[in-house]
Amino acid sequence: MFLRQELPVRLANIMKEISLLPDNLLKTPSVQLVQSWYVQSLQEILDFKDKSAEDSQIIHRFTDTVITIRNRHNDVIPTMAQGVTEYKESFGVDPVTCQNVQYFLDRFYMSRISIRMLLNQHSLLFGGKIKVNPAQPKHIGSIDPNCNVVEVIKDGYENAKRLCDLYYMSSPELMLKELNAKSSGQSMQVVYVPSHLYHMVFELFKNAMRATMEHCTDRSIYPPIQVHVTLGNEDLTVKISDRGGGVPMRKIDVLFNYMYSTAPRPRVETSHATPLAGFGYGLPISRLYAQYFQGDLKLYSLEGYGTDAVIYIKALSTESIERLPVYNKAAWKHYMENHEADDWCVPSSEPKDMTTFRSI
């Protein structure tokens, strides 16, 4: 069985990297809890290493174990985020540690996405008595061979709109345009995981709505959020544009930093709460979902006007190959080496307040 060979490798790879984190970060209760989940899951999956793949009872037990592991790891993202926050509040963060934590979390969460993909595929295909989901009969596990991109986008917008209406008592409208340059007049469909696409567009809609509502407080009618969807020979591209005032160029990279958030810090309770609100993880995790199958997510902002968020997805399923972190000497060296000073001059992170300077 592929899963019982591959899953221990992916778990062990990322566990090696967890052990290279700063000692004070490893000692936080939240990170220790995440470590214990990974250790327990690895031990449970290794119990099946030499078991017969032909025995129906073994297969049934293995599937139950896979579902147990999947459920155990439901809260990995917010729990690890809590650990990083605990470390930051207790010890502060220097540039080198910040860079290493950023490097680690990108790899850790990408590994988590890939592991969850395997667990979901197995549990959906082999778990339960009903082998075909009556709601989505054409799905292969969590993969939709004919994913209707526009329908997923509309679904993400409606749910973000519902949250926006609850918080601000109003919300911007959606203007959607689509162009199928590959097959004119036909709906845009790709082989993709709808839940991944939904996660990305839902997060981007939430950000766009919040920016629009807070930037345009003096208006009774809010500028709409414009979405352009295009399908070419190689890429499917989704551009979400808002009139929320944008951000300065120097802050674009910061928006993808796990240490950054513009919202109040939430409390960690359960996975049923609004996911990631306030941890600053929405954009970086969404980018990882895009990159997982060789796509990407980029932001382009016009300060004073608004922001364009662009999702790139491979149009060809043969190009949609997993992007996985590999623990090797290069990864080990990244944590062990001292990062040298930049060989370019680095300006201050914040613009100077000229009112504090006296004129001569």
CSV table of C-alpha atoms in Angstrom, one decimal:
chain,number,residue,atom,x,y,z
A,1,MET,CA,0.0,0.0,0.0
A,2,PHE,CA,1.4,3.4,-1.1
A,3,LEU,CA,0.1,5.3,2.0
A,4,ARG,CA,1.8,3.2,4.6
A,5,GLN,CA,5.1,3.6,2.9
A,6,GLU,CA,4.8,7.3,2.0
A,7,LEU,CA,3.1,8.7,5.1
A,8,PRO,CA,5.9,7.7,7.6
A,9,VAL,CA,8.5,9.4,5.2
A,10,ARG,CA,6.6,12.7,5.1
A,11,LEU,CA,6.0,12.6,8.9
A,12,ALA,CA,9.6,11.8,9.7
A,13,ASN,CA,10.9,14.5,7.3
A,14,ILE,CA,9.1,17.3,9.0
A,15,MET,CA,9.7,15.9,12.5
A,16,LYS,CA,13.4,16.2,11.8
A,17,GLU,CA,12.9,19.9,10.9
A,18,ILE,CA,10.8,20.6,14.0
A,19,SER,CA,13.8,19.4,16.1
A,20,LEU,CA,16.0,22.1,14.6
A,21,LEU,CA,13.8,24.9,15.8
A,22,PRO,CA,15.2,27.2,18.6
A,23,ASP,CA,15.1,25.5,22.0
A,24,ASN,CA,12.8,28.1,23.6
A,25,LEU,CA,10.3,27.6,20.8
A,26,LEU,CA,10.4,23.9,21.2
A,27,LYS,CA,9.7,24.3,24.9
A,28,THR,CA,6.4,26.2,24.4
A,29,PRO,CA,3.4,24.0,25.4
A,30,SER,CA,1.7,24.4,22.0
A,31,VAL,CA,4.7,23.2,20.0
A,32,GLN,CA,5.3,20.3,22.4
A,33,LEU,CA,1.6,19.3,21.8
A,34,VAL,CA,2.1,19.4,18.0
A,35,GLN,CA,5.3,17.3,18.4
A,36,SER,CA,3.4,14.8,20.5
A,37,TRP,CA,0.7,14.5,17.8
A,38,TYR,CA,3.3,13.8,15.1
A,39,VAL,CA,5.2,11.2,17.2
A,40,GLN,CA,1.9,9.4,18.0
A,41,SER,CA,0.8,9.4,14.4
A,42,LEU,CA,4.2,8.1,13.2
A,43,GLN,CA,4.1,5.3,15.7
A,44,GLU,CA,0.6,4.3,14.8
A,45,ILE,CA,1.3,4.2,11.1
A,46,LEU,CA,4.5,2.2,11.5
A,47,ASP,CA,2.5,-0.5,13.3
A,48,PHE,CA,1.2,-1.5,9.8
A,49,LYS,CA,4.6,-1.6,8.1
A,50,ASP,CA,4.9,-5.4,7.9
A,51,LYS,CA,1.2,-6.2,8.0
A,52,SER,CA,-0.5,-8.0,5.0
A,53,ALA,CA,-2.2,-5.7,2.5
A,54,GLU,CA,-4.4,-8.6,1.5
A,55,ASP,CA,-6.1,-9.0,4.9
A,56,SER,CA,-9.5,-7.2,4.9
A,57,GLN,CA,-9.4,-6.7,8.6
A,58,ILE,CA,-6.0,-5.1,8.4
A,59,ILE,CA,-7.2,-2.8,5.7
A,60,HIS,CA,-10.2,-1.8,7.8
A,61,ARG,CA,-8.0,-1.1,10.8
A,62,PHE,CA,-5.6,0.8,8.7
A,63,THR,CA,-8.4,3.0,7.3
A,64,ASP,CA,-9.7,3.7,10.9
A,65,THR,CA,-6.2,4.7,11.9
A,66,VAL,CA,-5.9,7.0,9.0
A,67,ILE,CA,-9.1,8.7,10.0
A,68,THR,CA,-8.0,9.0,13.6
A,69,ILE,CA,-4.7,10.6,12.5
A,70,ARG,CA,-6.5,13.0,10.2
A,71,ASN,CA,-8.8,14.1,13.1
A,72,ARG,CA,-5.9,14.4,15.5
A,73,HIS,CA,-4.2,16.9,13.3
A,74,ASN,CA,-7.2,19.1,12.7
A,75,ASP,CA,-5.9,21.9,14.9
A,76,VAL,CA,-2.2,21.7,13.9
A,77,ILE,CA,-2.2,25.1,12.2
A,78,PRO,CA,-3.7,27.2,15.0
A,79,THR,CA,-1.8,25.3,17.7
A,80,MET,CA,1.5,25.8,16.0
A,81,ALA,CA,0.5,29.5,15.5
A,82,GLN,CA,-0.2,29.7,19.2
A,83,GLY,CA,3.3,28.3,20.0
A,84,VAL,CA,5.0,30.9,17.8
A,85,THR,CA,3.0,33.6,19.4
A,86,GLU,CA,3.9,32.3,22.9
A,87,TYR,CA,7.6,32.4,21.9
A,88,LYS,CA,7.4,35.8,20.4
A,89,GLU,CA,5.8,37.3,23.5
A,90,SER,CA,8.2,35.7,25.9
A,91,PHE,CA,11.5,36.1,24.0
A,92,GLY,CA,10.9,38.6,21.2
A,93,VAL,CA,12.1,37.8,17.6
A,94,ASP,CA,15.4,38.8,16.1
A,95,PRO,CA,15.8,38.9,12.3
A,96,VAL,CA,17.7,35.6,12.0
A,97,THR,CA,15.1,33.7,14.1
A,98,CYS,CA,12.3,35.4,12.2
A,99,GLN,CA,13.8,34.2,8.9
A,100,ASN,CA,14.3,30.6,10.2
A,101,VAL,CA,10.7,30.5,11.6
A,102,GLN,CA,9.4,31.8,8.3
A,103,TYR,CA,11.4,29.2,6.4
A,104,PHE,CA,10.3,26.4,8.7
A,105,LEU,CA,6.6,27.3,8.8
A,106,ASP,CA,6.4,27.5,5.0
A,107,ARG,CA,7.8,23.9,4.8
A,108,PHE,CA,5.9,22.7,7.8
A,109,TYR,CA,2.5,23.9,6.6
A,110,MET,CA,3.2,22.7,3.0
A,111,SER,CA,4.0,19.3,4.5
A,112,ARG,CA,0.8,19.4,6.5
A,113,ILE,CA,-1.2,20.2,3.3
A,114,SER,CA,0.4,17.2,1.5
A,115,ILE,CA,-0.2,14.8,4.4
A,116,ARG,CA,-3.8,15.9,4.8
A,117,MET,CA,-4.3,15.4,1.1
A,118,LEU,CA,-3.1,11.8,1.4
A,119,LEU,CA,-5.2,11.2,4.5
A,120,ASN,CA,-8.3,12.7,2.9
A,121,GLN,CA,-7.9,10.7,-0.3
A,122,HIS,CA,-7.6,7.4,1.5
A,123,SER,CA,-10.5,8.0,4.0
A,124,LEU,CA,-12.8,9.3,1.2
A,125,LEU,CA,-12.0,6.4,-1.2
A,126,PHE,CA,-11.8,3.6,1.3
A,127,GLY,CA,-13.6,4.8,4.5
A,128,GLY,CA,-17.3,4.3,5.2
A,129,LYS,CA,-19.8,2.0,3.5
A,130,ILE,CA,-20.7,4.4,0.7
A,131,LYS,CA,-17.8,4.4,-1.8
A,132,VAL,CA,-19.3,7.2,-4.0
A,133,ASN,CA,-20.3,10.5,-2.6
A,134,PRO,CA,-23.9,11.0,-3.8
A,135,ALA,CA,-23.5,14.8,-3.6
A,136,GLN,CA,-20.3,14.7,-5.8
A,137,PRO,CA,-20.5,11.4,-7.7
A,138,LYS,CA,-17.7,12.4,-10.2
A,139,HIS,CA,-15.1,13.3,-7.5
A,140,ILE,CA,-12.1,11.0,-7.0
A,141,GLY,CA,-11.7,11.4,-3.3
A,142,SER,CA,-11.2,15.2,-2.8
A,143,ILE,CA,-10.2,15.8,-6.5
A,144,ASP,CA,-12.8,17.0,-8.9
A,145,PRO,CA,-11.8,16.1,-12.5
A,146,ASN,CA,-14.2,18.8,-13.8
A,147,CYS,CA,-13.8,21.5,-11.1
A,148,ASN,CA,-16.1,24.4,-12.0
A,149,VAL,CA,-13.9,27.3,-11.0
A,150,VAL,CA,-16.6,30.0,-11.3
A,151,GLU,CA,-19.0,28.1,-9.0
A,152,VAL,CA,-16.3,27.7,-6.3
A,153,ILE,CA,-15.5,31.5,-6.6
A,154,LYS,CA,-19.2,32.4,-6.2
A,155,ASP,CA,-19.5,30.1,-3.2
A,156,GLY,CA,-16.4,31.7,-1.6
A,157,TYR,CA,-17.8,35.1,-2.2
A,158,GLU,CA,-21.2,34.3,-0.7
A,159,ASN,CA,-19.7,33.0,2.5
A,160,ALA,CA,-17.3,35.9,2.9
A,161,LYS,CA,-20.2,38.3,2.2
A,162,ARG,CA,-22.2,36.6,5.0
A,163,LEU,CA,-19.4,37.3,7.5
A,164,CYS,CA,-19.0,40.9,6.2
A,165,ASP,CA,-22.7,41.6,6.6
A,166,LEU,CA,-22.7,40.3,10.1
A,167,TYR,CA,-19.7,42.4,11.1
A,168,TYR,CA,-20.2,45.6,9.1
A,169,MET,CA,-24.0,45.4,8.4
A,170,SER,CA,-23.2,45.7,4.6
A,171,SER,CA,-20.8,44.4,2.0
A,172,PRO,CA,-19.5,45.2,-1.5
A,173,GLU,CA,-21.1,43.5,-4.5
A,174,LEU,CA,-19.4,41.0,-6.8
A,175,MET,CA,-18.6,41.8,-10.5
A,176,LEU,CA,-17.3,38.6,-12.2
A,177,LYS,CA,-16.0,38.3,-15.8
A,178,GLU,CA,-14.8,35.1,-17.4
A,179,LEU,CA,-12.8,34.4,-20.5
A,180,ASN,CA,-12.1,30.9,-21.8
A,181,ALA,CA,-9.3,31.6,-24.3
A,182,LYS,CA,-8.8,27.8,-24.7
A,183,SER,CA,-12.4,26.8,-25.6
A,184,SER,CA,-14.5,29.9,-26.2
A,185,GLY,CA,-18.0,29.9,-24.9
A,186,GLN,CA,-17.5,26.8,-22.7
A,187,SER,CA,-17.4,26.8,-18.9
A,188,MET,CA,-13.9,26.8,-17.3
A,189,GLN,CA,-13.1,23.5,-15.7
A,190,VAL,CA,-9.8,22.1,-14.5
A,191,VAL,CA,-8.7,19.0,-12.6
A,192,TYR,CA,-8.3,20.4,-9.1
A,193,VAL,CA,-9.2,20.1,-5.4
A,194,PRO,CA,-12.2,22.4,-4.9
A,195,SER,CA,-11.6,22.8,-1.2
A,196,HIS,CA,-8.1,24.2,-1.9
A,197,LEU,CA,-9.5,26.8,-4.4
A,198,TYR,CA,-12.3,27.7,-2.0
A,199,HIS,CA,-9.8,28.3,0.9
A,200,MET,CA,-7.8,30.7,-1.3
A,201,VAL,CA,-10.7,32.7,-2.7
A,202,PHE,CA,-12.6,32.8,0.6
A,203,GLU,CA,-9.5,34.3,2.3
A,204,LEU,CA,-9.0,36.8,-0.5
A,205,PHE,CA,-12.6,37.9,-0.4
A,206,LYS,CA,-12.5,38.4,3.4
A,207,ASN,CA,-9.4,40.6,3.0
A,208,ALA,CA,-10.9,42.6,0.1
A,209,MET,CA,-14.2,43.1,1.9
A,210,ARG,CA,-12.5,44.2,5.1
A,211,ALA,CA,-10.3,46.7,3.3
A,212,THR,CA,-13.2,48.1,1.3
A,213,MET,CA,-15.5,48.5,4.2
A,214,GLU,CA,-12.8,50.2,6.4
A,215,HIS,CA,-11.5,52.4,3.6
A,216,CYS,CA,-14.9,53.6,2.3
A,217,THR,CA,-16.6,54.4,5.6
A,218,ASP,CA,-18.1,57.6,4.3
A,219,ARG,CA,-20.0,56.0,1.5
A,220,SER,CA,-23.4,54.5,1.4
A,221,ILE,CA,-22.6,52.4,-1.7
A,222,TYR,CA,-19.4,50.5,-1.6
A,223,PRO,CA,-17.2,49.9,-4.7
A,224,PRO,CA,-17.7,46.3,-5.9
A,225,ILE,CA,-15.1,43.6,-5.8
A,226,GLN,CA,-14.1,42.7,-9.4
A,227,VAL,CA,-13.1,39.2,-10.4
A,228,HIS,CA,-11.6,38.2,-13.7
A,229,VAL,CA,-11.2,34.5,-14.5
A,230,THR,CA,-9.2,33.4,-17.6
A,231,LEU,CA,-8.3,30.0,-18.9
A,232,GLY,CA,-5.3,29.7,-21.3
A,233,ASN,CA,-3.3,26.8,-22.6
A,234,GLU,CA,-1.1,26.6,-19.5
A,235,ASP,CA,-2.6,28.6,-16.7
A,236,LEU,CA,-6.0,29.2,-15.2
A,237,THR,CA,-5.8,32.7,-13.6
A,238,VAL,CA,-8.1,34.3,-11.0
A,239,LYS,CA,-7.7,38.0,-10.3
A,240,ILE,CA,-9.6,39.6,-7.4
A,241,SER,CA,-9.5,43.4,-7.4
A,242,ASP,CA,-10.7,45.7,-4.6
A,243,ARG,CA,-10.9,49.4,-4.0
A,244,GLY,CA,-9.8,49.2,-0.4
A,245,GLY,CA,-7.0,51.7,-0.5
A,246,GLY,CA,-4.2,49.3,-1.1
A,247,VAL,CA,-1.0,49.0,1.0
A,248,PRO,CA,2.5,50.5,0.5
A,249,MET,CA,4.9,48.4,-1.6
A,250,ARG,CA,7.2,47.8,1.4
A,251,LYS,CA,4.4,46.0,3.2
A,252,ILE,CA,3.6,43.5,0.4
A,253,ASP,CA,6.1,40.9,1.6
A,254,VAL,CA,5.2,41.5,5.2
A,255,LEU,CA,1.6,40.4,4.5
A,256,PHE,CA,3.0,36.9,3.8
A,257,ASN,CA,5.0,36.9,7.1
A,258,TYR,CA,3.6,34.5,9.8
A,259,MET,CA,4.6,37.1,12.4
A,260,TYR,CA,2.3,39.8,10.9
A,261,SER,CA,-1.4,40.4,11.3
A,262,THR,CA,-3.6,43.5,11.1
A,263,ALA,CA,-6.4,41.9,13.1
A,264,PRO,CA,-6.7,41.4,16.9
A,265,ARG,CA,-5.1,38.2,18.1
A,266,PRO,CA,-7.7,35.4,18.6
A,267,ARG,CA,-8.0,32.8,21.3
A,268,VAL,CA,-7.3,29.2,20.4
A,269,GLU,CA,-10.4,27.2,21.2
A,270,THR,CA,-11.5,24.7,18.5
A,271,SER,CA,-11.2,24.1,14.8
A,272,HIS,CA,-14.9,25.1,14.5
A,273,ALA,CA,-14.1,28.8,15.1
A,274,THR,CA,-13.4,31.2,12.2
A,275,PRO,CA,-10.1,29.8,10.9
A,276,LEU,CA,-6.9,31.8,11.4
A,277,ALA,CA,-8.6,35.1,12.0
A,278,GLY,CA,-6.0,37.4,13.6
A,279,PHE,CA,-3.0,35.0,13.4
A,280,GLY,CA,-1.9,36.5,10.1
A,281,TYR,CA,-1.8,33.1,8.5
A,282,GLY,CA,-4.6,33.5,6.0
A,283,LEU,CA,-2.4,34.8,3.1
A,284,PRO,CA,0.7,32.7,3.6
A,285,ILE,CA,-1.4,29.5,3.9
A,286,SER,CA,-3.4,30.4,0.9
A,287,ARG,CA,-0.2,30.9,-1.1
A,288,LEU,CA,1.0,27.5,0.0
A,289,TYR,CA,-2.3,26.0,-1.3
A,290,ALA,CA,-1.7,27.6,-4.6
A,291,GLN,CA,2.0,26.5,-4.7
A,292,TYR,CA,1.2,22.9,-3.7
A,293,PHE,CA,0.3,22.0,-7.3
A,294,GLN,CA,2.9,24.2,-8.9
A,295,GLY,CA,0.7,27.4,-9.0
A,296,ASP,CA,1.2,30.6,-7.1
A,297,LEU,CA,-0.6,33.5,-5.4
A,298,LYS,CA,0.7,37.1,-5.8
A,299,LEU,CA,-0.4,40.6,-4.6
A,300,TYR,CA,-0.2,43.8,-6.6
A,301,SER,CA,-1.2,46.9,-4.7
A,302,LEU,CA,-1.8,50.6,-5.7
A,303,GLU,CA,-1.5,52.5,-2.4
A,304,GLY,CA,-4.4,54.9,-2.1
A,305,TYR,CA,-6.6,52.9,-4.6
A,306,GLY,CA,-6.8,49.1,-4.0
A,307,THR,CA,-5.2,45.7,-4.4
A,308,ASP,CA,-5.2,43.0,-7.0
A,309,ALA,CA,-4.7,39.4,-5.7
A,310,VAL,CA,-3.9,36.9,-8.5
A,311,ILE,CA,-4.1,33.1,-8.2
A,312,TYR,CA,-2.3,31.0,-10.8
A,313,ILE,CA,-3.4,27.4,-11.2
A,314,LYS,CA,-1.9,24.9,-13.7
A,315,ALA,CA,-4.5,24.3,-16.5
A,316,LEU,CA,-3.0,20.9,-17.4
A,317,SER,CA,-3.3,18.2,-14.8
A,318,THR,CA,0.0,16.6,-16.0
A,319,GLU,CA,1.7,19.8,-14.8
A,320,SER,CA,0.0,19.8,-11.4
A,321,ILE,CA,2.7,17.9,-9.5
A,322,GLU,CA,3.0,18.1,-5.7
A,323,ARG,CA,5.6,20.6,-4.4
A,324,LEU,CA,7.0,19.0,-1.3
A,325,PRO,CA,9.7,20.0,1.3
A,326,VAL,CA,12.6,17.5,1.5
A,327,TYR,CA,14.8,17.2,4.6
A,328,ASN,CA,18.4,17.1,3.4
A,329,LYS,CA,21.7,18.7,4.0
A,330,ALA,CA,20.6,21.9,2.3
A,331,ALA,CA,17.6,22.2,4.7
A,332,TRP,CA,19.8,21.4,7.7
A,333,LYS,CA,22.4,24.0,6.7
A,334,HIS,CA,19.7,26.7,6.5
A,335,TYR,CA,18.9,26.3,10.2
A,336,MET,CA,22.6,25.8,11.3
A,337,GLU,CA,24.4,28.6,9.4
A,338,ASN,CA,24.7,32.1,10.6
A,339,HIS,CA,23.0,34.4,8.1
A,340,GLU,CA,25.5,37.1,7.0
A,341,ALA,CA,24.6,40.8,6.7
A,342,ASP,CA,22.9,41.9,3.5
A,343,ASP,CA,25.4,43.1,0.8
A,344,TRP,CA,23.0,45.9,-0.2
A,345,CYS,CA,22.1,48.9,2.0
A,346,VAL,CA,18.8,48.3,3.8
A,347,PRO,CA,16.5,51.3,4.4
A,348,SER,CA,14.5,51.7,7.6
A,349,SER,CA,11.3,49.6,7.7
A,350,GLU,CA,9.2,52.6,8.6
A,351,PRO,CA,9.2,56.0,6.9
A,352,LYS,CA,10.7,58.8,8.9
A,353,ASP,CA,8.4,61.3,10.6
A,354,MET,CA,9.7,64.6,9.2
A,355,THR,CA,7.8,66.7,11.8
A,356,THR,CA,10.5,65.7,14.4
A,357,PHE,CA,13.3,67.3,12.3
A,358,ARG,CA,14.0,71.0,12.9
A,359,SER,CA,14.6,73.2,10.0
A,360,ILE,CA,17.9,75.2,10.1
